[in-house]
């Protein structure tokens, strides 16, 4: 039987249609729906809510939240300046890293040498801070650290450097390595005492040093429990504990001609639920009379700035979702986040969104909160429902694209 050309074309077209329907139907009906398009509605900036603290008009100053390397506020000179006794706090950190002493322990002993005794005589003649030593007597590492930290003893700073590293020059080399390892690149150590004008650092580095000292258990314990006497009942006048009535914990208070007055400290601000410990450095203060005035103004401003800030409000919209078939919904915060502005610091906030196609009202679609801190769920304020078979059949390209994306 002869088959006419028109019939052949019809058979071919019919075959294509049947095969097409065999693929088209399953793809459009069974492929996953396209993910909704999402956009952040409110990129939070909670750091902007923090009231700036009152920092000294003169010199160089900086404050950091404990555990952070980024200053929450700076003022004055940003370049490195002479740091006086801040150098001794750095020495204590470098030495205790090299020769650890557990909390409450004395550590090894060292014997006062001719060079150690000569240092005491020279510093005493120069009217620089010095605690008496005698040739041949022994001191424990803890006692020397007490003399350096609490008494700001220059002769003990040199003795500690020689004992731990062999010489002061060897100590300065070790200090440079330690500073680099801790990201304190704005600081340079030329001596153990800080009397040299070539021993310099930035206020930000100094504030971080204050935080590092109080984060080191043994050094924090030494500073928190001042010695009443050391070897042979030689007293140590605590040079740091001057401003406790202001709510300030002193770590180092010192003076040199190149540096002026320098002060390292910590203080806790905020309420019991939102309290935050901050560490600070005031460098190149004009004199000892100006320091308490500047500290009083700073603490008052810091307390004001520590007032609770509503970072995230329950029910507030932080994202908008739109589906290809026209359905829309918002992502709203499922709970409040209230924090001290100091706790927020400069971390900012972030919104993390999940990919999805459909969701029930109240369904989890992401999180919002403080970067590196607490997060709360984002929930849909209304359902985004499946558009149904009709939409699927009428939008094959969207469905095929979604299938391809799902199988990548």
PDB file of N, CA and C in Angstrom, residues 132-189:
ATOM      1  N   UNK A 132      64.838  48.386  95.667  1.00  0.00           N
ATOM      2  CA  UNK A 132      66.164  47.939  96.102  1.00  0.00           C
ATOM      3  C   UNK A 132      66.404  46.445  95.874  1.00  0.00           C
ATOM      4  N   UNK A 133      67.619  46.126  95.467  1.00  0.00           N
ATOM      5  CA  UNK A 133      68.105  44.743  95.379  1.00  0.00           C
ATOM      6  C   UNK A 133      69.512  44.729  95.945  1.00  0.00           C
ATOM      7  N   UNK A 134      69.975  43.532  96.321  1.00  0.00           N
ATOM      8  CA  UNK A 134      71.327  43.363  96.850  1.00  0.00           C
ATOM      9  C   UNK A 134      71.999  42.201  96.141  1.00  0.00           C
ATOM     10  N   UNK A 135      73.262  42.353  95.933  1.00  0.00           N
ATOM     11  CA  UNK A 135      74.044  41.364  95.201  1.00  0.00           C
ATOM     12  C   UNK A 135      73.907  39.983  95.846  1.00  0.00           C
ATOM     13  N   UNK A 136      73.591  38.988  95.037  1.00  0.00           N
ATOM     14  CA  UNK A 136      73.544  37.606  95.487  1.00  0.00           C
ATOM     15  C   UNK A 136      72.210  37.142  96.041  1.00  0.00           C
ATOM     16  N   UNK A 137      71.276  38.045  96.301  1.00  0.00           N
ATOM     17  CA  UNK A 137      69.976  37.591  96.814  1.00  0.00           C
ATOM     18  C   UNK A 137      69.153  36.984  95.679  1.00  0.00           C
ATOM     19  N   UNK A 138      68.143  36.210  96.048  1.00  0.00           N
ATOM     20  CA  UNK A 138      67.303  35.552  95.049  1.00  0.00           C
ATOM     21  C   UNK A 138      65.888  36.123  95.059  1.00  0.00           C
ATOM     22  N   UNK A 139      65.324  36.167  93.883  1.00  0.00           N
ATOM     23  CA  UNK A 139      63.942  36.581  93.675  1.00  0.00           C
ATOM     24  C   UNK A 139      63.249  35.512  92.839  1.00  0.00           C
ATOM     25  N   UNK A 140      61.978  35.282  93.089  1.00  0.00           N
ATOM     26  CA  UNK A 140      61.231  34.373  92.221  1.00  0.00           C
ATOM     27  C   UNK A 140      60.733  35.152  90.996  1.00  0.00           C
ATOM     28  N   UNK A 141      60.410  34.410  89.951  1.00  0.00           N
ATOM     29  CA  UNK A 141      59.875  35.065  88.761  1.00  0.00           C
ATOM     30  C   UNK A 141      58.623  35.874  89.100  1.00  0.00           C
ATOM     31  N   UNK A 142      57.767  35.315  89.954  1.00  0.00           N
ATOM     32  CA  UNK A 142      56.548  36.021  90.338  1.00  0.00           C
ATOM     33  C   UNK A 142      56.881  37.333  91.047  1.00  0.00           C
ATOM     34  N   UNK A 143      57.873  37.309  91.936  1.00  0.00           N
ATOM     35  CA  UNK A 143      58.236  38.527  92.659  1.00  0.00           C
ATOM     36  C   UNK A 143      58.765  39.600  91.715  1.00  0.00           C
ATOM     37  N   UNK A 144      59.562  39.190  90.726  1.00  0.00           N
ATOM     38  CA  UNK A 144      60.081  40.162  89.766  1.00  0.00           C
ATOM     39  C   UNK A 144      58.935  40.739  88.930  1.00  0.00           C
ATOM     40  N   UNK A 145      57.998  39.882  88.544  1.00  0.00           N
ATOM     41  CA  UNK A 145      56.830  40.374  87.804  1.00  0.00           C
ATOM     42  C   UNK A 145      56.011  41.352  88.650  1.00  0.00           C
ATOM     43  N   UNK A 146      55.902  41.074  89.956  1.00  0.00           N
ATOM     44  CA  UNK A 146      55.210  42.016  90.842  1.00  0.00           C
ATOM     45  C   UNK A 146      55.929  43.362  90.870  1.00  0.00           C
ATOM     46  N   UNK A 147      57.253  43.315  90.957  1.00  0.00           N
ATOM     47  CA  UNK A 147      58.024  44.554  90.998  1.00  0.00           C
ATOM     48  C   UNK A 147      57.875  45.342  89.702  1.00  0.00           C
ATOM     49  N   UNK A 148      57.835  44.634  88.583  1.00  0.00           N
ATOM     50  CA  UNK A 148      57.718  45.291  87.276  1.00  0.00           C
ATOM     51  C   UNK A 148      56.315  45.850  87.073  1.00  0.00           C
ATOM     52  N   UNK A 149      55.277  45.038  87.356  1.00  0.00           N
ATOM     53  CA  UNK A 149      53.906  45.454  87.076  1.00  0.00           C
ATOM     54  C   UNK A 149      53.365  46.425  88.124  1.00  0.00           C
ATOM     55  N   UNK A 150      53.541  46.080  89.388  1.00  0.00           N
ATOM     56  CA  UNK A 150      52.952  46.899  90.443  1.00  0.00           C
ATOM     57  C   UNK A 150      53.824  48.098  90.800  1.00  0.00           C
ATOM     58  N   UNK A 151      55.124  47.890  90.828  1.00  0.00           N
ATOM     59  CA  UNK A 151      56.041  48.957  91.235  1.00  0.00           C
ATOM     60  C   UNK A 151      56.670  49.696  90.081  1.00  0.00           C
ATOM     61  N   UNK A 152      56.456  49.231  88.838  1.00  0.00           N
ATOM     62  CA  UNK A 152      57.070  49.843  87.656  1.00  0.00           C
ATOM     63  C   UNK A 152      58.575  50.016  87.839  1.00  0.00           C
ATOM     64  N   UNK A 153      59.196  49.000  88.435  1.00  0.00           N
ATOM     65  CA  UNK A 153      60.624  49.060  88.761  1.00  0.00           C
ATOM     66  C   UNK A 153      61.459  48.903  87.493  1.00  0.00           C
ATOM     67  N   UNK A 154      62.262  49.921  87.205  1.00  0.00           N
ATOM     68  CA  UNK A 154      63.086  49.879  85.996  1.00  0.00           C
ATOM     69  C   UNK A 154      64.213  48.871  86.101  1.00  0.00           C
ATOM     70  N   UNK A 155      64.839  48.791  87.287  1.00  0.00           N
ATOM     71  CA  UNK A 155      65.930  47.821  87.414  1.00  0.00           C
ATOM     72  C   UNK A 155      65.410  46.395  87.306  1.00  0.00           C
ATOM     73  N   UNK A 156      64.213  46.136  87.807  1.00  0.00           N
ATOM     74  CA  UNK A 156      63.659  44.795  87.689  1.00  0.00           C
ATOM     75  C   UNK A 156      63.248  44.471  86.249  1.00  0.00           C
ATOM     76  N   UNK A 157      62.861  45.491  85.484  1.00  0.00           N
ATOM     77  CA  UNK A 157      62.537  45.261  84.071  1.00  0.00           C
ATOM     78  C   UNK A 157      63.771  44.778  83.322  1.00  0.00           C
ATOM     79  N   UNK A 158      64.921  45.404  83.576  1.00  0.00           N
ATOM     80  CA  UNK A 158      66.158  44.961  82.927  1.00  0.00           C
ATOM     81  C   UNK A 158      66.572  43.577  83.425  1.00  0.00           C
ATOM     82  N   UNK A 159      66.435  43.353  84.729  1.00  0.00           N
ATOM     83  CA  UNK A 159      66.788  42.045  85.295  1.00  0.00           C
ATOM     84  C   UNK A 159      65.936  40.944  84.683  1.00  0.00           C
ATOM     85  N   UNK A 160      64.635  41.192  84.554  1.00  0.00           N
ATOM     86  CA  UNK A 160      63.737  40.187  83.987  1.00  0.00           C
ATOM     87  C   UNK A 160      64.095  39.877  82.540  1.00  0.00           C
ATOM     88  N   UNK A 161      64.444  40.915  81.763  1.00  0.00           N
ATOM     89  CA  UNK A 161      64.815  40.711  80.361  1.00  0.00           C
ATOM     90  C   UNK A 161      66.074  39.868  80.243  1.00  0.00           C
ATOM     91  N   UNK A 162      67.087  40.185  81.069  1.00  0.00           N
ATOM     92  CA  UNK A 162      68.340  39.417  81.003  1.00  0.00           C
ATOM     93  C   UNK A 162      68.126  37.978  81.451  1.00  0.00           C
ATOM     94  N   UNK A 163      67.350  37.797  82.518  1.00  0.00           N
ATOM     95  CA  UNK A 163      67.122  36.443  83.034  1.00  0.00           C
ATOM     96  C   UNK A 163      66.374  35.580  82.016  1.00  0.00           C
ATOM     97  N   UNK A 164      65.364  36.144  81.369  1.00  0.00           N
ATOM     98  CA  UNK A 164      64.525  35.355  80.464  1.00  0.00           C
ATOM     99  C   UNK A 164      65.167  35.131  79.104  1.00  0.00           C
ATOM    100  N   UNK A 165      65.964  36.108  78.620  1.00  0.00           N
ATOM    101  CA  UNK A 165      66.449  36.015  77.244  1.00  0.00           C
ATOM    102  C   UNK A 165      67.961  36.168  77.097  1.00  0.00           C
ATOM    103  N   UNK A 166      68.686  36.408  78.189  1.00  0.00           N
ATOM    104  CA  UNK A 166      70.139  36.484  78.126  1.00  0.00           C
ATOM    105  C   UNK A 166      70.677  37.889  78.082  1.00  0.00           C
ATOM    106  N   UNK A 167      69.935  38.804  77.484  1.00  0.00           N
ATOM    107  CA  UNK A 167      70.352  40.205  77.412  1.00  0.00           C
ATOM    108  C   UNK A 167      69.131  41.043  77.049  1.00  0.00           C
ATOM    109  N   UNK A 168      69.250  42.344  77.273  1.00  0.00           N
ATOM    110  CA  UNK A 168      68.148  43.234  76.913  1.00  0.00           C
ATOM    111  C   UNK A 168      67.958  43.258  75.396  1.00  0.00           C
ATOM    112  N   UNK A 169      69.079  43.232  74.659  1.00  0.00           N
ATOM    113  CA  UNK A 169      68.969  43.202  73.194  1.00  0.00           C
ATOM    114  C   UNK A 169      68.237  41.950  72.718  1.00  0.00           C
ATOM    115  N   UNK A 170      68.552  40.818  73.320  1.00  0.00           N
ATOM    116  CA  UNK A 170      67.870  39.577  72.944  1.00  0.00           C
ATOM    117  C   UNK A 170      66.380  39.663  73.294  1.00  0.00           C
ATOM    118  N   UNK A 171      66.089  40.339  74.411  1.00  0.00           N
ATOM    119  CA  UNK A 171      64.678  40.516  74.764  1.00  0.00           C
ATOM    120  C   UNK A 171      63.954  41.350  73.716  1.00  0.00           C
ATOM    121  N   UNK A 172      64.548  42.462  73.266  1.00  0.00           N
ATOM    122  CA  UNK A 172      63.861  43.310  72.296  1.00  0.00           C
ATOM    123  C   UNK A 172      63.595  42.553  70.998  1.00  0.00           C
ATOM    124  N   UNK A 173      64.491  41.651  70.636  1.00  0.00           N
ATOM    125  CA  UNK A 173      64.263  40.813  69.450  1.00  0.00           C
ATOM    126  C   UNK A 173      63.071  39.883  69.677  1.00  0.00           C
ATOM    127  N   UNK A 174      63.026  39.267  70.868  1.00  0.00           N
ATOM    128  CA  UNK A 174      61.901  38.379  71.193  1.00  0.00           C
ATOM    129  C   UNK A 174      60.598  39.172  71.252  1.00  0.00           C
ATOM    130  N   UNK A 175      60.657  40.396  71.765  1.00  0.00           N
ATOM    131  CA  UNK A 175      59.458  41.231  71.847  1.00  0.00           C
ATOM    132  C   UNK A 175      58.930  41.559  70.458  1.00  0.00           C
ATOM    133  N   UNK A 176      59.843  41.828  69.527  1.00  0.00           N
ATOM    134  CA  UNK A 176      59.416  42.129  68.152  1.00  0.00           C
ATOM    135  C   UNK A 176      58.667  40.944  67.547  1.00  0.00           C
ATOM    136  N   UNK A 177      59.173  39.753  67.793  1.00  0.00           N
ATOM    137  CA  UNK A 177      58.508  38.547  67.280  1.00  0.00           C
ATOM    138  C   UNK A 177      57.133  38.385  67.916  1.00  0.00           C
ATOM    139  N   UNK A 178      57.057  38.607  69.218  1.00  0.00           N
ATOM    140  CA  UNK A 178      55.790  38.473  69.933  1.00  0.00           C
ATOM    141  C   UNK A 178      54.771  39.502  69.444  1.00  0.00           C
ATOM    142  N   UNK A 179      55.200  40.735  69.252  1.00  0.00           N
ATOM    143  CA  UNK A 179      54.299  41.785  68.784  1.00  0.00           C
ATOM    144  C   UNK A 179      53.733  41.453  67.402  1.00  0.00           C
ATOM    145  N   UNK A 180      54.586  40.962  66.528  1.00  0.00           N
ATOM    146  CA  UNK A 180      54.126  40.584  65.190  1.00  0.00           C
ATOM    147  C   UNK A 180      53.108  39.460  65.266  1.00  0.00           C
ATOM    148  N   UNK A 181      53.395  38.469  66.107  1.00  0.00           N
ATOM    149  CA  UNK A 181      52.488  37.325  66.234  1.00  0.00           C
ATOM    150  C   UNK A 181      51.117  37.733  66.749  1.00  0.00           C
ATOM    151  N   UNK A 182      51.056  38.814  67.518  1.00  0.00           N
ATOM    152  CA  UNK A 182      49.785  39.267  68.088  1.00  0.00           C
ATOM    153  C   UNK A 182      49.174  40.438  67.313  1.00  0.00           C
ATOM    154  N   UNK A 183      49.736  40.746  66.146  1.00  0.00           N
ATOM    155  CA  UNK A 183      49.166  41.787  65.296  1.00  0.00           C
ATOM    156  C   UNK A 183      49.344  43.190  65.817  1.00  0.00           C
ATOM    157  N   UNK A 184      50.305  43.399  66.723  1.00  0.00           N
ATOM    158  CA  UNK A 184      50.550  44.728  67.297  1.00  0.00           C
ATOM    159  C   UNK A 184      51.648  45.419  66.488  1.00  0.00           C
ATOM    160  N   UNK A 185      51.328  45.677  65.235  1.00  0.00           N
ATOM    161  CA  UNK A 185      52.344  46.142  64.291  1.00  0.00           C
ATOM    162  C   UNK A 185      52.670  47.619  64.445  1.00  0.00           C
ATOM    163  N   UNK A 186      51.906  48.342  65.250  1.00  0.00           N
ATOM    164  CA  UNK A 186      52.196  49.756  65.470  1.00  0.00           C
ATOM    165  C   UNK A 186      53.110  50.005  66.646  1.00  0.00           C
ATOM    166  N   UNK A 187      53.693  48.944  67.213  1.00  0.00           N
ATOM    167  CA  UNK A 187      54.526  49.069  68.414  1.00  0.00           C
ATOM    168  C   UNK A 187      55.948  48.598  68.116  1.00  0.00           C
ATOM    169  N   UNK A 188      56.920  49.331  68.639  1.00  0.00           N
ATOM    170  CA  UNK A 188      58.331  48.954  68.511  1.00  0.00           C
ATOM    171  C   UNK A 188      58.993  49.076  69.876  1.00  0.00           C
ATOM    172  N   UNK A 189      59.687  48.021  70.290  1.00  0.00           N
ATOM    173  CA  UNK A 189      60.342  47.972  71.604  1.00  0.00           C
ATOM    174  C   UNK A 189      61.851  48.121  71.442  1.00  0.00           C
TER     175      UNK A 189
END
